XYZ file of C-alpha atoms in Angstrom:
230
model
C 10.604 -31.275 48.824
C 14.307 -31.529 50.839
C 14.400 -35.040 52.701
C 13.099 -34.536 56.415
C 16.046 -34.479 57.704
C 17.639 -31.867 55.846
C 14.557 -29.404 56.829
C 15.821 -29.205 59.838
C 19.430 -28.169 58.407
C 17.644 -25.155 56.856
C 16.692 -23.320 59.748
C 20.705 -24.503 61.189
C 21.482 -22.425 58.274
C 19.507 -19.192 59.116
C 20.149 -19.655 62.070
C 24.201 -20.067 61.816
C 24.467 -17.117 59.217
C 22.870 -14.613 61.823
C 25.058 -15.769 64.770
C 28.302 -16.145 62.441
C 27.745 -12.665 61.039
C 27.866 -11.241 57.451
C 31.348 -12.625 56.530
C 30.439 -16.231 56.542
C 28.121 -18.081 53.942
C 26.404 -21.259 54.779
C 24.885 -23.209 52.320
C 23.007 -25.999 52.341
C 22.583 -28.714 49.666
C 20.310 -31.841 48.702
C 22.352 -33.774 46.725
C 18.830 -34.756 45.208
C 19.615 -32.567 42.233
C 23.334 -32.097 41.901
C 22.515 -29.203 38.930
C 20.142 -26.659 41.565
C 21.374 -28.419 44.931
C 21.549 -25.237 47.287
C 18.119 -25.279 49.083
C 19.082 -22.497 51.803
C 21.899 -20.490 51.558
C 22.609 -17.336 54.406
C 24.711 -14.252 53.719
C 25.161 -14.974 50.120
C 26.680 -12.148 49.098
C 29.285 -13.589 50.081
C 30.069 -15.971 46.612
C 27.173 -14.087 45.074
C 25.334 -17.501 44.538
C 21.550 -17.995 44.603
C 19.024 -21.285 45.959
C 19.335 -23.293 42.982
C 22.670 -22.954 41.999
C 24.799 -26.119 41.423
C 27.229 -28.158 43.515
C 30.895 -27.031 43.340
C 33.589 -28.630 41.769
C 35.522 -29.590 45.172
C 31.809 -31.056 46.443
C 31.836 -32.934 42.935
C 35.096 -34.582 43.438
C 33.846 -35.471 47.206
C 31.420 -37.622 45.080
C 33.755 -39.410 43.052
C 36.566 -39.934 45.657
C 33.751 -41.272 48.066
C 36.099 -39.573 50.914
C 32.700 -38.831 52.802
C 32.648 -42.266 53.463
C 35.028 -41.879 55.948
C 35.366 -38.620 56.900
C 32.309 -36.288 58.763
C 33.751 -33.066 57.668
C 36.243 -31.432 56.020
C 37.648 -28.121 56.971
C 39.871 -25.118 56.185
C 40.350 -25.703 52.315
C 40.772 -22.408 49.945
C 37.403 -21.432 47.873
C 37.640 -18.485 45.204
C 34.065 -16.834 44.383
C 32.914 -15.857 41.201
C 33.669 -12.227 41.692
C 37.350 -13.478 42.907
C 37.381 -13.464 46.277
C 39.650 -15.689 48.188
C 37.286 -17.803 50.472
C 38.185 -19.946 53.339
C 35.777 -22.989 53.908
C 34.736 -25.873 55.488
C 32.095 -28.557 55.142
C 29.924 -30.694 57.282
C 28.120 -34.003 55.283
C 25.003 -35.077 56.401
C 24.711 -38.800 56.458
C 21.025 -40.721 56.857
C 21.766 -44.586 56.881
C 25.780 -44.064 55.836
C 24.490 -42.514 52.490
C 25.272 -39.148 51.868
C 22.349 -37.009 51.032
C 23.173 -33.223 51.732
C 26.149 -31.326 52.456
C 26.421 -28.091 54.862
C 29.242 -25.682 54.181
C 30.751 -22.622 55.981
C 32.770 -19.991 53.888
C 34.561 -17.227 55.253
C 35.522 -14.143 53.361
C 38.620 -12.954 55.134
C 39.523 -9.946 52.905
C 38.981 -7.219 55.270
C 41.499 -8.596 57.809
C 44.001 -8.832 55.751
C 45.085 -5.637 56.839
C 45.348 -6.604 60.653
C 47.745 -8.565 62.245
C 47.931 -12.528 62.456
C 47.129 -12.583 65.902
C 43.231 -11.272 64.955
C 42.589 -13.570 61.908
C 43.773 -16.521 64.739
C 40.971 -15.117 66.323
C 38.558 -16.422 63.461
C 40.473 -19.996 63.152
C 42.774 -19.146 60.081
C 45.585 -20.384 62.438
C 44.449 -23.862 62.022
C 45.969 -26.137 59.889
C 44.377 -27.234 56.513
C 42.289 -30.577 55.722
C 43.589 -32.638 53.052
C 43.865 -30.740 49.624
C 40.997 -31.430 47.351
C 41.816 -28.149 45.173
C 40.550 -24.331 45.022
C 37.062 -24.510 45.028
C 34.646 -22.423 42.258
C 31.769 -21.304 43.633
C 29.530 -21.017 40.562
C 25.556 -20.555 39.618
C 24.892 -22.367 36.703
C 26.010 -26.014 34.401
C 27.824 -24.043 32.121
C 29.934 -21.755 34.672
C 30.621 -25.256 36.423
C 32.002 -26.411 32.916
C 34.138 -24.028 32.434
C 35.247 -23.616 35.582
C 36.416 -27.133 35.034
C 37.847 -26.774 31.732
C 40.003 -23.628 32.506
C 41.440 -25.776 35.652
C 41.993 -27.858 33.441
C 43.801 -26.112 30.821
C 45.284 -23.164 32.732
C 43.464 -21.251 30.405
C 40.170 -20.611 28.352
C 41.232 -22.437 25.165
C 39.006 -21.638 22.251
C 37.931 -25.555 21.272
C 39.206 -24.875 17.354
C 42.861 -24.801 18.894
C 42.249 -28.395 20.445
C 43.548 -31.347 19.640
C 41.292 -34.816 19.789
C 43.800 -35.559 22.554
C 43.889 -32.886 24.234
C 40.387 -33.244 24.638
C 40.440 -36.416 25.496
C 42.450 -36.030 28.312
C 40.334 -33.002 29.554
C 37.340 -35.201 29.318
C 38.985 -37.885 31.551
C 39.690 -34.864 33.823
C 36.696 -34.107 34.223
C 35.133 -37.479 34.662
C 37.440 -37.977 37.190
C 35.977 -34.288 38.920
C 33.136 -35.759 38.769
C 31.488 -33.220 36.486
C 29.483 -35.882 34.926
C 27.423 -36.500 37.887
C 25.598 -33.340 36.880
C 22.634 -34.003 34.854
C 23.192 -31.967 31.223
C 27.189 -32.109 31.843
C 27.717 -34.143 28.699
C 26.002 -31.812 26.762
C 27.430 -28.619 27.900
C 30.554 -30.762 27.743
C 30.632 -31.166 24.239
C 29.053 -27.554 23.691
C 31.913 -25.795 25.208
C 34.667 -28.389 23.489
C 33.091 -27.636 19.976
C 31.965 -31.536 19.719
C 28.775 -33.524 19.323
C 27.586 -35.230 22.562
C 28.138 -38.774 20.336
C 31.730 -37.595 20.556
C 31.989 -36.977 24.166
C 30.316 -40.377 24.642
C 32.818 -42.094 22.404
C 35.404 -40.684 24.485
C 34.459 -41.647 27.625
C 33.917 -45.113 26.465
C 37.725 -45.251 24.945
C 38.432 -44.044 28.912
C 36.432 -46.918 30.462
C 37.831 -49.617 27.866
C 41.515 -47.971 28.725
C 40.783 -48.314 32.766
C 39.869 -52.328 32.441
C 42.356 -52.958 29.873
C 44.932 -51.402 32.284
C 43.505 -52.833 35.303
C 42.151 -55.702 34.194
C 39.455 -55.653 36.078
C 35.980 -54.770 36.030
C 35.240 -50.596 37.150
C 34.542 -49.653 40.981
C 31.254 -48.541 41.724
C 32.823 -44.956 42.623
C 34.453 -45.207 38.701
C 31.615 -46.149 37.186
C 30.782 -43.434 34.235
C 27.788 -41.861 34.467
C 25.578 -41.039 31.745
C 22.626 -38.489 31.690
């Protein structure tokens, strides 16, 4: 069952979908379950994702940067779909008590106006000028699309795991702790699935990451850079 307040974000979401039309998704998500955290999605043919699928990588790295904290919304960032289609988006985060439990996002598939002029797509807010990068966001359905949707950004390419080294994946794990992938419940083991290593090894890594970030700052670990462990 969504927190209260977010059941009243659902019908928001029906409700924007219809008066937005058919090129703009919204999506809702309890951050309750960061693996199946869309609870009401509209128009969703638009990244072809489901209720239930998992949070994106851009929302993920909202986690770990803690930039909600200060920040209401963020808007106009570029989104790519799993069928690769260049989406434009924007999201709203819904605070109860200055915690952060759900997030409400808006994204626009633009292709069909490419073909008309700039003065149009002004018409639908493209003239505005971008929030602060946080990266192309995936828009994925499951753990392991998430994964390797993470890995490939981070390699530039699907590497088969037999061709990496122990640092390479190394640093590709402290990539994607620092994505926040491992706020995803089962991300350690897909982790180490799609790296061709045992989930001891993935572990071991992480620790030689969070031994590396006191020894080099000498301090003990922010909350936010704390790893977490499912």
């Amino acid at each position: 069952m969504a927190n209260p307040l977010l059941q009243h974000y659902i019908k928001l979401t029906e409700f924007l979908g219809q008066a937005l039309g058919p090129d703009y998704e919204v999506a809702l998500h309890d951050l309750t379950d960061k693996n199946r955290s869309i609870i009401a999605i509209a128009n969703n043919h638009v990244s072809g994702r489901e209720i239930g699928a998992p949070l994106t990588n851009v929302a993920l790295k909202i986690l770990m940067d803690r930039s909600y904290e200060t920040q209401d919304y963020r808007l106009h960032y570029p989104g790519v779909s799993a069928a690769g289609k260049t989406l434009r988006s924007s999201t709203l985060f819904i605070k109860q008590h200055g915690k952060l439990i759900g997030m409400l996002c808006i994204n626009f598939d633009a292709a069909k106006y490419s073909r008309m002029a700039q003065e149009l797509l002004s018409l639908c807010g493209a003239h505005q000028e971008p929030g602060p990068s946080v990266g192309v966001e995936n828009f994925v359905s499951s753990l392991p699309d998430a994964v390797q949707a993470a890995i490939t950004d981070v390699t530039g390419s699907a590497l088969p795991p037999d061709r990496l080294t122990m640092d390479e994946k190394i640093r590709i794990v402290e990539d994607l702790q620092q994505a926040g992938i491992f706020y995803m419940k089962g991300a350690v083991s897909e982790v180490a699935a799609q790296l061709g290593s045992s989930e001891a090894t993935i572990y071991r890594y992480l620790s030689k990451l969070k031994d590396r970030y006191i020894q080099k700052r000498g301090v003990a670990l922010k909350p936010s850079l704390v790893l977490i462990y499912w």
